[in-house]
Each structure stands twice: as structure tokens, then as C-alpha cells.
mmCIF file of C-alpha atoms and ligand atoms in Angstrom:
data_model
loop_
_atom_site.group_PDB
_atom_site.id
_atom_site.type_symbol
_atom_site.label_atom_id
_atom_site.label_comp_id
_atom_site.label_asym_id
_atom_site.label_seq_id
_atom_site.Cartn_x
_atom_site.Cartn_y
_atom_site.Cartn_z
ATOM 1 C CA UNK A 77 -15.863 -2.282 -19.996
ATOM 2 C CA UNK A 78 -13.584 -1.112 -17.870
ATOM 3 C CA UNK A 79 -10.868 1.877 -18.792
ATOM 4 C CA UNK A 80 -8.834 3.493 -16.282
ATOM 5 C CA UNK A 81 -7.089 5.666 -19.373
ATOM 6 C CA UNK A 82 -5.701 8.819 -18.349
ATOM 7 C CA UNK A 83 -6.944 7.969 -14.366
ATOM 8 C CA UNK A 84 -5.005 9.509 -11.387
ATOM 9 C CA UNK A 85 -4.452 6.670 -8.784
ATOM 10 C CA UNK A 86 -4.866 9.310 -5.458
ATOM 11 C CA UNK A 87 -6.897 6.743 -2.690
ATOM 12 C CA UNK A 88 -7.952 3.799 -3.148
ATOM 13 C CA UNK A 89 -11.663 5.043 -2.260
ATOM 14 C CA UNK A 90 -11.732 6.624 -5.844
ATOM 15 C CA UNK A 91 -12.158 2.688 -7.272
ATOM 16 C CA UNK A 92 -15.085 0.818 -7.806
ATOM 17 C CA UNK A 93 -14.997 -3.149 -6.921
ATOM 18 C CA UNK A 94 -14.987 -3.855 -10.780
ATOM 19 C CA UNK A 95 -11.541 -1.491 -11.542
ATOM 20 C CA UNK A 96 -9.888 -3.442 -8.388
ATOM 21 C CA UNK A 97 -10.798 -6.361 -10.262
ATOM 22 C CA UNK A 98 -10.032 -5.327 -13.536
ATOM 23 C CA UNK A 99 -6.083 -4.305 -12.584
ATOM 24 C CA UNK A 100 -5.816 -7.523 -10.240
ATOM 25 C CA UNK A 101 -6.822 -9.800 -13.497
ATOM 26 C CA UNK A 102 -4.634 -7.939 -15.720
ATOM 27 C CA UNK A 103 -1.859 -8.407 -12.628
ATOM 28 C CA UNK A 104 -2.038 -11.632 -13.660
ATOM 29 C CA UNK A 105 -1.546 -11.756 -17.337
ATOM 30 C CA UNK A 106 1.477 -9.125 -16.898
ATOM 31 C CA UNK A 107 3.093 -11.984 -14.580
ATOM 32 C CA UNK A 108 2.672 -14.525 -16.937
ATOM 33 C CA UNK A 109 3.688 -12.729 -20.132
ATOM 34 C CA UNK A 110 6.366 -9.875 -20.517
ATOM 35 C CA UNK A 111 5.707 -6.705 -22.949
ATOM 36 C CA UNK A 112 9.114 -5.322 -23.714
ATOM 37 C CA UNK A 113 7.781 -2.702 -25.793
ATOM 38 C CA UNK A 114 4.086 -1.889 -24.408
ATOM 39 C CA UNK A 115 5.407 1.599 -22.670
ATOM 40 C CA UNK A 116 8.425 2.656 -25.469
ATOM 41 C CA UNK A 117 8.353 6.193 -25.425
ATOM 42 C CA UNK A 118 6.491 6.872 -22.439
ATOM 43 C CA UNK A 119 7.789 8.494 -19.494
ATOM 44 C CA UNK A 120 7.449 8.371 -15.705
ATOM 45 C CA UNK A 121 8.545 10.766 -13.526
ATOM 46 C CA UNK A 122 9.417 9.500 -10.171
ATOM 47 C CA UNK A 123 9.287 11.814 -7.411
ATOM 48 C CA UNK A 124 10.096 10.649 -4.004
ATOM 49 C CA UNK A 125 10.058 13.351 -1.326
ATOM 50 C CA UNK A 126 10.299 10.716 1.187
ATOM 51 C CA UNK A 127 12.420 6.947 1.800
ATOM 52 C CA UNK A 128 10.989 4.335 -0.443
ATOM 53 C CA UNK A 129 12.455 0.897 -1.573
ATOM 54 C CA UNK A 130 9.977 -1.657 -2.899
ATOM 55 C CA UNK A 131 7.365 1.289 -4.191
ATOM 56 C CA UNK A 132 10.225 3.543 -6.045
ATOM 57 C CA UNK A 133 12.187 0.826 -7.598
ATOM 58 C CA UNK A 134 9.064 -1.527 -8.256
ATOM 59 C CA UNK A 135 7.481 1.640 -10.364
ATOM 60 C CA UNK A 136 10.757 1.936 -12.442
ATOM 61 C CA UNK A 137 11.389 -1.659 -12.726
ATOM 62 C CA UNK A 138 7.799 -2.084 -14.143
ATOM 63 C CA UNK A 139 8.202 0.933 -16.353
ATOM 64 C CA UNK A 140 11.643 0.032 -17.602
ATOM 65 C CA UNK A 141 10.567 -4.092 -18.468
ATOM 66 C CA UNK A 142 7.631 -2.536 -20.591
ATOM 67 C CA UNK A 143 10.224 -0.422 -22.768
ATOM 68 C CA UNK A 144 9.322 3.230 -21.348
ATOM 69 C CA UNK A 145 11.590 5.394 -19.524
ATOM 70 C CA UNK A 146 12.185 6.807 -15.900
ATOM 71 C CA UNK A 147 13.150 10.543 -14.620
ATOM 72 C CA UNK A 148 13.939 11.621 -10.809
ATOM 73 C CA UNK A 149 15.744 13.392 -9.183
ATOM 74 C CA UNK A 150 18.741 11.719 -6.961
ATOM 75 C CA UNK A 151 16.878 13.509 -4.007
ATOM 76 C CA UNK A 152 14.556 15.965 -3.032
ATOM 77 C CA UNK A 153 17.698 18.459 -1.886
ATOM 78 C CA UNK A 154 18.948 18.763 -5.453
ATOM 79 C CA UNK A 155 15.396 19.930 -6.741
ATOM 80 C CA UNK A 156 14.564 23.842 -6.980
ATOM 81 C CA UNK A 157 11.782 23.527 -4.387
ATOM 82 C CA UNK A 158 14.883 24.607 -1.954
ATOM 83 C CA UNK A 159 15.136 27.393 -3.432
ATOM 84 C CA UNK A 160 11.085 28.242 -2.737
ATOM 85 C CA UNK A 161 9.389 26.454 -5.680
ATOM 86 C CA UNK A 162 6.010 25.643 -4.881
ATOM 87 C CA UNK A 163 4.990 21.469 -5.618
ATOM 88 C CA UNK A 164 2.656 22.685 -7.955
ATOM 89 C CA UNK A 165 5.125 25.045 -10.000
ATOM 90 C CA UNK A 166 7.402 21.941 -10.115
ATOM 91 C CA UNK A 167 5.243 19.244 -11.133
ATOM 92 C CA UNK A 168 3.643 22.020 -14.136
ATOM 93 C CA UNK A 169 6.763 21.959 -15.273
ATOM 94 C CA UNK A 170 7.578 18.030 -15.068
ATOM 95 C CA UNK A 171 4.271 17.458 -16.880
ATOM 96 C CA UNK A 172 6.300 18.767 -20.114
ATOM 97 C CA UNK A 173 8.885 16.212 -19.479
ATOM 98 C CA UNK A 174 6.961 13.046 -19.006
ATOM 99 C CA UNK A 175 3.895 10.760 -19.777
ATOM 100 C CA UNK A 176 2.970 9.909 -15.950
ATOM 101 C CA UNK A 177 3.934 11.282 -12.447
ATOM 102 C CA UNK A 178 4.439 9.258 -9.504
ATOM 103 C CA UNK A 179 5.212 10.973 -6.374
ATOM 104 C CA UNK A 180 5.266 10.196 -2.346
ATOM 105 C CA UNK A 181 4.880 12.981 -0.013
ATOM 106 C CA UNK A 182 5.320 13.423 3.478
ATOM 107 C CA UNK A 183 2.326 15.731 3.145
ATOM 108 C CA UNK A 184 -1.240 14.348 3.207
ATOM 109 C CA UNK A 185 -3.263 15.490 0.089
ATOM 110 C CA UNK A 186 0.158 16.166 -2.167
ATOM 111 C CA UNK A 187 -0.052 14.069 -4.502
ATOM 112 C CA UNK A 188 -4.156 15.233 -5.252
ATOM 113 C CA UNK A 189 -2.952 19.179 -4.993
ATOM 114 C CA UNK A 190 -0.201 17.373 -8.227
ATOM 115 C CA UNK A 191 -3.305 15.753 -9.787
ATOM 116 C CA UNK A 192 -5.086 19.038 -9.744
ATOM 117 C CA UNK A 193 -2.666 20.656 -11.283
ATOM 118 C CA UNK A 194 -1.390 18.718 -14.059
ATOM 119 C CA UNK A 195 -3.273 16.713 -16.720
ATOM 120 C CA UNK A 196 -1.117 13.871 -17.120
ATOM 121 C CA UNK A 197 -2.093 10.946 -14.736
ATOM 122 C CA UNK A 198 -0.394 10.962 -11.296
ATOM 123 C CA UNK A 199 0.265 8.185 -8.902
ATOM 124 C CA UNK A 200 0.142 8.713 -5.129
ATOM 125 C CA UNK A 201 3.054 6.517 -3.966
ATOM 126 C CA UNK A 202 2.647 7.396 -0.071
ATOM 127 C CA UNK A 203 1.036 10.636 1.612
ATOM 128 C CA UNK A 204 2.242 10.773 5.058
ATOM 129 C CA UNK A 205 -0.070 8.803 7.142
ATOM 130 C CA UNK A 206 -2.717 8.867 4.361
ATOM 131 C CA UNK A 207 -3.181 6.127 1.985
ATOM 132 C CA UNK A 208 -0.758 4.154 -0.383
ATOM 133 C CA UNK A 209 -3.363 2.972 -3.124
ATOM 134 C CA UNK A 210 -0.935 1.205 -5.585
ATOM 135 C CA UNK A 211 0.808 -0.986 -2.065
ATOM 136 C CA UNK A 212 -3.208 -2.069 -1.736
ATOM 137 C CA UNK A 213 -3.743 -3.450 -5.322
ATOM 138 C CA UNK A 214 -0.452 -5.875 -4.744
ATOM 139 C CA UNK A 215 -1.869 -6.451 -1.232
ATOM 140 C CA UNK A 216 -4.813 -7.567 -2.832
ATOM 141 C CA UNK A 217 -3.229 -9.415 -5.573
ATOM 142 C CA UNK A 218 -1.422 -11.052 -2.972
ATOM 143 C CA UNK A 219 -4.223 -12.298 -0.759
ATOM 144 C CA UNK A 220 -6.305 -13.111 -3.698
ATOM 145 C CA UNK A 221 -3.292 -15.744 -5.189
ATOM 146 C CA UNK A 222 -2.625 -16.735 -1.885
ATOM 147 C CA UNK A 223 -6.180 -17.466 -0.225
ATOM 148 C CA UNK A 224 -7.715 -18.149 -3.646
ATOM 149 C CA UNK A 225 -10.193 -15.390 -3.110
ATOM 150 C CA UNK A 226 -11.057 -11.560 -1.686
ATOM 151 C CA UNK A 227 -14.936 -12.790 -0.570
ATOM 152 C CA UNK A 228 -15.601 -13.125 2.903
ATOM 153 C CA UNK A 229 -12.465 -13.278 4.871
ATOM 154 C CA UNK A 230 -11.278 -12.630 8.266
ATOM 155 C CA UNK A 231 -8.500 -10.051 8.181
ATOM 156 C CA UNK A 232 -6.414 -9.028 10.802
ATOM 157 C CA UNK A 233 -4.107 -5.592 11.311
ATOM 158 C CA UNK A 234 -1.790 -5.534 14.081
ATOM 159 C CA UNK A 235 0.280 -2.761 14.674
ATOM 160 C CA UNK A 236 0.318 0.935 13.977
ATOM 161 C CA UNK A 237 -3.096 1.409 12.782
ATOM 162 C CA UNK A 238 -3.081 5.321 13.659
ATOM 163 C CA UNK A 239 -0.160 6.211 11.180
ATOM 164 C CA UNK A 240 -0.201 2.744 8.885
ATOM 165 C CA UNK A 241 -1.209 4.399 5.632
ATOM 166 C CA UNK A 242 -1.115 0.802 3.946
ATOM 167 C CA UNK A 243 -3.949 -0.264 6.496
ATOM 168 C CA UNK A 244 -6.119 2.892 6.226
ATOM 169 C CA UNK A 245 -6.200 2.050 2.084
ATOM 170 C CA UNK A 246 -6.551 -1.725 2.185
ATOM 171 C CA UNK A 247 -9.614 -1.628 4.929
ATOM 172 C CA UNK A 248 -11.850 0.761 2.141
ATOM 173 C CA UNK A 249 -10.774 -1.947 -0.637
ATOM 174 C CA UNK A 250 -11.760 -4.920 1.412
ATOM 175 C CA UNK A 251 -14.841 -3.300 2.565
ATOM 176 C CA UNK A 252 -15.802 -4.149 -1.433
ATOM 177 C CA UNK A 253 -15.329 -7.583 -0.695
ATOM 178 C CA UNK A 254 -17.630 -8.511 2.671
ATOM 179 C CA UNK A 255 -14.275 -9.404 4.581
ATOM 180 C CA UNK A 256 -14.387 -8.957 8.738
ATOM 181 C CA UNK A 257 -11.722 -6.804 9.352
ATOM 182 C CA UNK A 258 -9.832 -6.882 13.479
ATOM 183 C CA UNK A 259 -8.064 -3.842 14.178
ATOM 184 C CA UNK A 260 -5.297 -5.202 16.680
ATOM 185 C CA UNK A 261 -3.349 -2.091 18.288
ATOM 186 C CA UNK A 262 -2.219 -0.829 21.805
ATOM 187 C CA UNK A 263 -5.032 2.041 22.462
ATOM 188 C CA UNK A 264 -3.146 4.767 21.329
ATOM 189 C CA UNK A 265 -2.678 3.286 17.619
ATOM 190 C CA UNK A 266 -6.194 2.675 16.914
ATOM 191 C CA UNK A 267 -7.541 3.508 13.729
ATOM 192 C CA UNK A 268 -8.699 6.639 13.079
ATOM 193 C CA UNK A 269 -12.136 7.822 13.771
ATOM 194 C CA UNK A 270 -12.691 9.448 10.260
ATOM 195 C CA UNK A 271 -11.482 5.939 8.757
ATOM 196 C CA UNK A 272 -13.796 3.837 10.924
ATOM 197 C CA UNK A 273 -16.726 6.259 10.411
ATOM 198 C CA UNK A 274 -16.415 6.345 6.602
ATOM 199 C CA UNK A 275 -15.724 2.324 6.585
ATOM 200 C CA UNK A 276 -19.058 1.818 8.694
ATOM 201 C CA UNK A 277 -20.784 4.226 6.134
ATOM 202 C CA UNK A 278 -19.210 2.024 3.414
ATOM 203 C CA UNK A 279 -20.780 -1.050 5.152
ATOM 204 C CA UNK A 280 -17.552 -2.722 6.614
ATOM 205 C CA UNK A 281 -17.688 -4.916 9.280
ATOM 206 C CA UNK A 282 -14.740 -4.372 11.746
ATOM 207 C CA UNK A 283 -13.446 -4.785 15.732
ATOM 208 C CA UNK A 284 -10.805 -3.536 17.658
ATOM 209 C CA UNK A 285 -8.865 -5.724 20.029
ATOM 210 C CA UNK A 286 -5.407 -5.006 22.083
ATOM 211 C CA UNK A 287 -3.921 -8.318 21.751
ATOM 212 C CA UNK A 288 -3.776 -10.729 19.189
ATOM 213 C CA UNK A 289 -4.690 -13.713 21.276
ATOM 214 C CA UNK A 290 -8.142 -12.368 21.270
ATOM 215 C CA UNK A 291 -8.996 -12.908 17.411
ATOM 216 C CA UNK A 292 -5.924 -15.196 16.270
ATOM 217 C CA UNK A 293 -7.854 -18.476 15.671
ATOM 218 C CA UNK A 294 -10.205 -16.763 13.375
ATOM 219 C CA UNK A 295 -7.707 -14.952 10.962
ATOM 220 C CA UNK A 296 -7.783 -16.328 7.372
ATOM 221 C CA UNK A 297 -5.034 -13.404 6.668
ATOM 222 C CA UNK A 298 -2.904 -11.267 9.676
ATOM 223 C CA UNK A 299 -1.501 -7.977 7.989
ATOM 224 C CA UNK A 300 1.366 -6.831 10.284
ATOM 225 C CA UNK A 301 2.914 -3.372 10.162
ATOM 226 C CA UNK A 302 5.475 -1.430 11.634
ATOM 227 C CA UNK A 303 5.343 0.882 14.014
ATOM 228 C CA UNK A 304 6.057 4.603 12.158
ATOM 229 C CA UNK A 305 8.624 6.143 14.617
ATOM 230 C CA UNK A 306 9.069 8.916 11.780
ATOM 231 C CA UNK A 307 5.743 9.701 12.198
ATOM 232 C CA UNK A 308 5.340 10.601 16.173
ATOM 233 C CA UNK A 309 5.330 14.371 16.832
ATOM 234 C CA UNK A 310 6.666 13.252 20.482
ATOM 235 C CA UNK A 311 9.448 10.992 20.952
ATOM 236 C CA UNK A 312 8.201 10.015 24.396
ATOM 237 C CA UNK A 313 4.603 8.724 23.206
ATOM 238 C CA UNK A 314 6.794 6.236 20.243
ATOM 239 C CA UNK A 315 9.160 5.018 23.339
ATOM 240 C CA UNK A 316 5.686 4.000 25.212
ATOM 241 C CA UNK A 317 4.303 1.527 22.424
ATOM 242 C CA UNK A 318 7.687 0.786 20.460
ATOM 243 C CA UNK A 319 8.276 -3.235 20.537
ATOM 244 C CA UNK A 320 4.271 -3.654 21.508
ATOM 245 C CA UNK A 321 3.967 -6.376 19.711
ATOM 246 C CA UNK A 322 6.595 -8.912 18.316
ATOM 247 C CA UNK A 323 5.581 -11.680 15.932
ATOM 248 C CA UNK A 324 8.179 -15.230 16.031
ATOM 249 C CA UNK A 325 7.457 -18.188 15.048
ATOM 250 C CA UNK A 326 7.210 -19.718 18.487
ATOM 251 C CA UNK A 327 5.020 -16.809 19.392
ATOM 252 C CA UNK A 328 3.116 -18.031 16.333
ATOM 253 C CA UNK A 329 3.363 -21.768 17.149
ATOM 254 C CA UNK A 330 1.890 -20.739 20.812
ATOM 255 C CA UNK A 331 -1.495 -19.162 19.709
ATOM 256 C CA UNK A 332 -4.270 -20.927 18.153
ATOM 257 C CA UNK A 333 -4.185 -20.020 14.575
ATOM 258 C CA UNK A 334 -5.710 -21.760 11.059
ATOM 259 C CA UNK A 335 -3.473 -23.761 9.524
ATOM 260 C CA UNK A 336 -3.571 -22.037 5.940
ATOM 261 C CA UNK A 337 -3.006 -18.344 7.657
ATOM 262 C CA UNK A 338 -1.321 -15.930 5.658
ATOM 263 C CA UNK A 339 1.166 -13.490 6.619
ATOM 264 C CA UNK A 340 1.602 -9.725 4.533
ATOM 265 C CA UNK A 341 3.268 -6.968 5.452
ATOM 266 C CA UNK A 342 4.043 -3.949 3.260
ATOM 267 C CA UNK A 343 7.381 -3.617 4.841
ATOM 268 C CA UNK A 344 10.205 -2.611 5.728
ATOM 269 C CA UNK A 345 9.968 -4.618 9.064
ATOM 270 C CA UNK A 346 11.869 -3.513 12.221
ATOM 271 C CA UNK A 347 11.300 -6.164 15.308
ATOM 272 C CA UNK A 348 7.667 -6.505 15.419
ATOM 273 C CA UNK A 349 8.457 -9.657 12.579
ATOM 274 C CA UNK A 350 11.246 -11.802 13.141
ATOM 275 C CA UNK A 351 13.222 -13.568 10.218
ATOM 276 C CA UNK A 352 12.279 -16.912 11.906
ATOM 277 C CA UNK A 353 8.977 -16.299 10.195
ATOM 278 C CA UNK A 354 10.344 -15.893 7.022
ATOM 279 C CA UNK A 355 10.448 -20.374 6.013
ATOM 280 C CA UNK A 356 7.334 -20.374 7.594
ATOM 281 C CA UNK A 357 3.847 -21.085 5.211
ATOM 282 C CA UNK A 358 2.276 -18.641 6.596
ATOM 283 C CA UNK A 359 4.741 -16.357 5.081
ATOM 284 C CA UNK A 360 3.831 -14.362 1.971
ATOM 285 C CA UNK A 361 5.425 -10.666 2.601
ATOM 286 C CA UNK A 362 8.553 -11.485 0.112
ATOM 287 C CA UNK A 363 5.932 -12.674 -2.567
ATOM 288 C CA UNK A 364 3.639 -9.784 -1.968
ATOM 289 C CA UNK A 365 6.309 -7.235 -2.320
ATOM 290 C CA UNK A 366 7.762 -8.861 -5.569
ATOM 291 C CA UNK A 367 3.979 -8.641 -6.762
ATOM 292 C CA UNK A 368 5.009 -5.084 -6.803
ATOM 293 C CA UNK A 369 6.285 -5.305 -10.741
ATOM 294 C CA UNK A 370 3.517 -6.890 -12.465
ATOM 295 C CA UNK A 371 0.777 -4.844 -10.260
ATOM 296 C CA UNK A 372 2.302 -1.496 -11.259
ATOM 297 C CA UNK A 373 2.870 -2.674 -14.880
ATOM 298 C CA UNK A 374 -0.833 -3.310 -15.379
ATOM 299 C CA UNK A 375 -1.583 0.184 -13.290
ATOM 300 C CA UNK A 376 0.897 1.729 -15.537
ATOM 301 C CA UNK A 377 -0.461 0.472 -18.701
ATOM 302 C CA UNK A 378 -3.909 1.083 -17.667
ATOM 303 C CA UNK A 379 -3.276 4.450 -17.253
ATOM 304 C CA UNK A 380 -1.230 5.409 -20.081
ATOM 305 C CA UNK A 381 -3.798 3.928 -22.038
ATOM 306 C CA UNK A 382 -2.052 1.075 -23.748
ATOM 307 C CA UNK A 383 -4.347 -1.742 -22.011
ATOM 308 C CA UNK A 384 -8.058 -1.756 -21.550
HETATM 309 N N1 CP B 431 5.802 -0.918 1.403
HETATM 310 C C1 CP B 431 6.216 0.230 0.964
HETATM 311 O O1 CP B 431 5.462 1.162 0.891
HETATM 312 O O2 CP B 431 7.564 0.194 0.673
HETATM 313 P P1 CP B 431 8.689 1.333 0.553
HETATM 314 O O3 CP B 431 8.744 2.656 1.789
HETATM 315 O O4 CP B 431 10.383 0.432 0.764
HETATM 316 O O5 CP B 431 8.841 2.219 -0.845
#
């Protein structure tokens, strides 16, 4: 019997395969039926120290759709952190105003620090280039829904694999499902060695490539990512890789691909994936973003102890 009551969601590595599948099953149920009073009386503190559209709005919407409330600040500059208050003190105070905290922070490890400081559940909504575990749950949900399974798929990850936190989290999750992982990036944006070593320890199968052409015909799923300009310490380095991969309908039609290939992207996109792909049967990234509601509903309901 799986119970995620009071659990923090900091890294996907903290979840077993059974727990992941439990959340995916619950998300299906959440999608099929509304639960307007499930979180009545519960309050989510929404602390975003970096920009967000999808994660923040889908968490806040999920909370409200289940009858809960959300508190947040308009932007980090209006909190007392600018007066020198530590993040630890801030979350210890916010703990007294809320039932759970969702936090996005530019510092890797900040959500773990927050979770260690408080007794209510803390959700990592993205910490620097490290992890984005709730995105992974909705990525898995989308793959399972569109491919019919998570087991044994051949998955390509394209773009910025160095700074792409969604890639890091998803790769760990797919290691539970005997997937073949294919990391396609410029040499300077490869998957970090520490992640590769840990993936190997977890028994993951992976290969690295410079170009999509080398592996496109084998892929069941292609997970595209934006080159994360904001994470480059040196703008010259960004200029060297800017626009490396530009996927559009014509480029895709020129490649050998499987007919039932599905293309995911955590979004936002910039220039790496053209709108001409949107109407093709391959594109599932809008569906992926919209599944943020049932998936985050099931995560909130589980950690707040009203489901499971
Ligand atoms: N995928 C994702 O994290 O999007 P946002 O940055 O808009 O939240």
C-alpha cells in the first residue's frame, strides 16, 4: 500500500517505481473526475524565486480546483529576504501560514534546505540546473498516455542536457522502466558526468550523440529542450551553441523516424522547435503541459494525506 502522506517532493530519485506508478494511476483518476472539496481548508504557499508560467499556474490551479487556497508573493523583491532574512527563517515562518510549500529557486539544493527546516511537505518546483521532479511526473504521464507504456522505450533527449533540470529528473525516472536513453547535444552541453555515473549505477542504458540524424530512426520518444541561456556564466559560450538544433516540420520529414514517434518538450520553447510541428501527430507538448493539472492535483492530494 503506497502512502505519500507528508512526503517532500525534492528529487525524483527519492521515489520508487511503485510510488511513481501510483501517482500516474491517481492522475488518471483526477483527470476523469473533479474533486472540488478535497483540499478545503488547506493552504499552499507558492514561493517562486525564478520565472514560471506552467509550474506555478498549474500548481495554483490544481490547488484551487480541489477547494484549497494559495498564498504567494508577487515577486521575490517584495519579501523580507531582501532585508537579509535567510531562506530557512522565511520558510519556518511560512510553515505557520500554510499546509504545504512549493518552491522554485535558482540555487541547487534550496528546496532540500527548506524541507529540512519545516515539518510540512515541501515540493521542489525546479532548483537551478538540478532537478524538476513534478515535471517528470507529468512527462511520464504523457509518455504513458501517448505510447501506452513506459517500459522498454527508446528515448532521445535533445538540446541542453547540461543545464536542463527536466532532463536530469526524467532520465532517473526512466531508469526504472528499462528504457534506452540517447543523449543528443553539442559537446559542451552534454549530460553532467555525475548524473551519467549515477544513471549507470542504477543500471540505466544510455548513449551519447552530436546529431539527431544518428539515432532518429530508433526513437519512440523525442524529448526536446531549450538551451538555457540564463544558466550560462559566460555569454560567449551561449553564442557558440545558440540555435544548434532547430526542429521544424520540414527537418522532421527529412529524417528517418518512426510513424508513431512522440515529441515532448517541457516548454517554454525559443527557436529549437518550430510552430510548424504543432499540428503534426508527433507533437504532444501542449497535452504534456496541460497534464500538469491532474498530475499536480494527485501529488498535492497525496502529500496532504487526503488520497492514498
Ligand atoms: N516546464 C516548466 O517548468 O515551465 P515553467 O518554467 O513555465 O514553469
